[in-house]
GROMACS .gro file of C-alpha atoms in nm:
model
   86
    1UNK     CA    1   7.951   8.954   3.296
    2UNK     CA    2   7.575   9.005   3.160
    3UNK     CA    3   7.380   9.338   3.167
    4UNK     CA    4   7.268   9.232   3.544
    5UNK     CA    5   7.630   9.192   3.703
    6UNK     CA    6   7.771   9.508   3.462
    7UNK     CA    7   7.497   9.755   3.681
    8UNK     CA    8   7.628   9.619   4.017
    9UNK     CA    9   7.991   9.689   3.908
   10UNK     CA   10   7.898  10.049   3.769
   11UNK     CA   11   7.801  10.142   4.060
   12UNK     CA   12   8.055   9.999   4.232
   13UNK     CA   13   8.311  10.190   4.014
   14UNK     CA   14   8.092  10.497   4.137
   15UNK     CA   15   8.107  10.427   4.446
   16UNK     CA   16   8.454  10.369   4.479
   17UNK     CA   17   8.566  10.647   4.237
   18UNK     CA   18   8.735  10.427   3.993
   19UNK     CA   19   8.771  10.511   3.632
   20UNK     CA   20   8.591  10.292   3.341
   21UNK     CA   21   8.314  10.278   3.138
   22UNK     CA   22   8.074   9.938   3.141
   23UNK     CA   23   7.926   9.846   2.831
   24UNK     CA   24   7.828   9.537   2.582
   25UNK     CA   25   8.153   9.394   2.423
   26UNK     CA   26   7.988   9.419   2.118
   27UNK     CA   27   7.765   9.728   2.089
   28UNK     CA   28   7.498   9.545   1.898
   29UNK     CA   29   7.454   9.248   2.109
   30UNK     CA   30   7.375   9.418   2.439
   31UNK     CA   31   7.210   9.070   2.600
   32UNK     CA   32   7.595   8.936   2.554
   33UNK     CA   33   7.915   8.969   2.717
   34UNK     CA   34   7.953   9.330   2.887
   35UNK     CA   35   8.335   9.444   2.963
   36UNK     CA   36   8.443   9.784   3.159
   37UNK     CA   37   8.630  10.009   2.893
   38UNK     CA   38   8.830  10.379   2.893
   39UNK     CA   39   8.620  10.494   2.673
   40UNK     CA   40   8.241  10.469   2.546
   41UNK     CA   41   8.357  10.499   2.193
   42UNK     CA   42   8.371  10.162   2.048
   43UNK     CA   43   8.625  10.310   1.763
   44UNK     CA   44   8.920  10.381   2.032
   45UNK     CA   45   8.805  10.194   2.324
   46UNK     CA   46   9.070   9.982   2.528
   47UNK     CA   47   8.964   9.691   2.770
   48UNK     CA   48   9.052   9.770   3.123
   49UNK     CA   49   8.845   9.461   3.274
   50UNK     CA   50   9.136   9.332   3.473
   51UNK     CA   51   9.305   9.682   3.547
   52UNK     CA   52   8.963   9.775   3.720
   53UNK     CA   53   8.964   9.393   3.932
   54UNK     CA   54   9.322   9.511   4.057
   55UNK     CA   55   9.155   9.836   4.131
   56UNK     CA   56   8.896   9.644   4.312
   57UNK     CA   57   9.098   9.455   4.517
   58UNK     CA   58   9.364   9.752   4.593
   59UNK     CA   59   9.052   9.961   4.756
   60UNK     CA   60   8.963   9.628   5.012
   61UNK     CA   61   9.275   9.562   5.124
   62UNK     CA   62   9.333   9.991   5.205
   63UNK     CA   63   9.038   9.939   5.371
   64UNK     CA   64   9.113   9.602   5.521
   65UNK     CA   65   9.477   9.534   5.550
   66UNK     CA   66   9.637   9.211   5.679
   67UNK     CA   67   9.931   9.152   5.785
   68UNK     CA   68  10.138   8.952   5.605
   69UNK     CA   69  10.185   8.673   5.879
   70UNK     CA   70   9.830   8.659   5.988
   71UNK     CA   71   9.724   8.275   6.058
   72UNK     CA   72   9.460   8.135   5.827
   73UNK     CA   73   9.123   8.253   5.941
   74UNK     CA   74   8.770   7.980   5.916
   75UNK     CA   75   8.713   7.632   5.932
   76UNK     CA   76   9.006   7.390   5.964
   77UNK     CA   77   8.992   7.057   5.875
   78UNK     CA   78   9.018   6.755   6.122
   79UNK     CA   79   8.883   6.493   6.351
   80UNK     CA   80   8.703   6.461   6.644
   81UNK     CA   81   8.730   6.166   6.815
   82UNK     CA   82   8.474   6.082   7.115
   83UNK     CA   83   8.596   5.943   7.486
   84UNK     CA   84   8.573   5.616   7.540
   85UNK     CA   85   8.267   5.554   7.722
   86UNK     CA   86   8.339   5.255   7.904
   0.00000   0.00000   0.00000
């Protein structure tokens, strides 16, 4: 994610009270890749990226559950033919 996208999900984590810390990958590039981390210390820092997507997703479906036979929702593909006219 760039510096953009890593403010949206900070304050998203805010929001939704979930642990991390969202900084530049590498501390001295900060127009590169930014990941979300335990820690602000780049010394002892572990990644937590995906642990924080699972996160994500575990607070939508609490908050929008489906169940687990529920038809396929949207568009469905298929053909409409005309009557015949004549």
């Amino acid at each position: 994610m760039n510096a953009e996208e890593a403010r949206q999900v900070d304050a998203t984590l805010r929001r939704l009270g979930i642990p991390g810390v969202v900084t530049p990958a590498d501390p001295e590039d900060a127009a590169g890749e930014w990941r979300v981390y335990d820690s602000a210390d780049p010394a002892i820092r572990k990644d937590i990226t995906a642990d924080v997507l699972a996160a994500f997703v575990a607070k939508f479906r609490e908050a929008n559950p489906e169940s687990p036979g529920k038809p396929q929702t949207g568009p469905t593909r298929g053909f409409i033919i005309p009557p015949n006219e004549d």
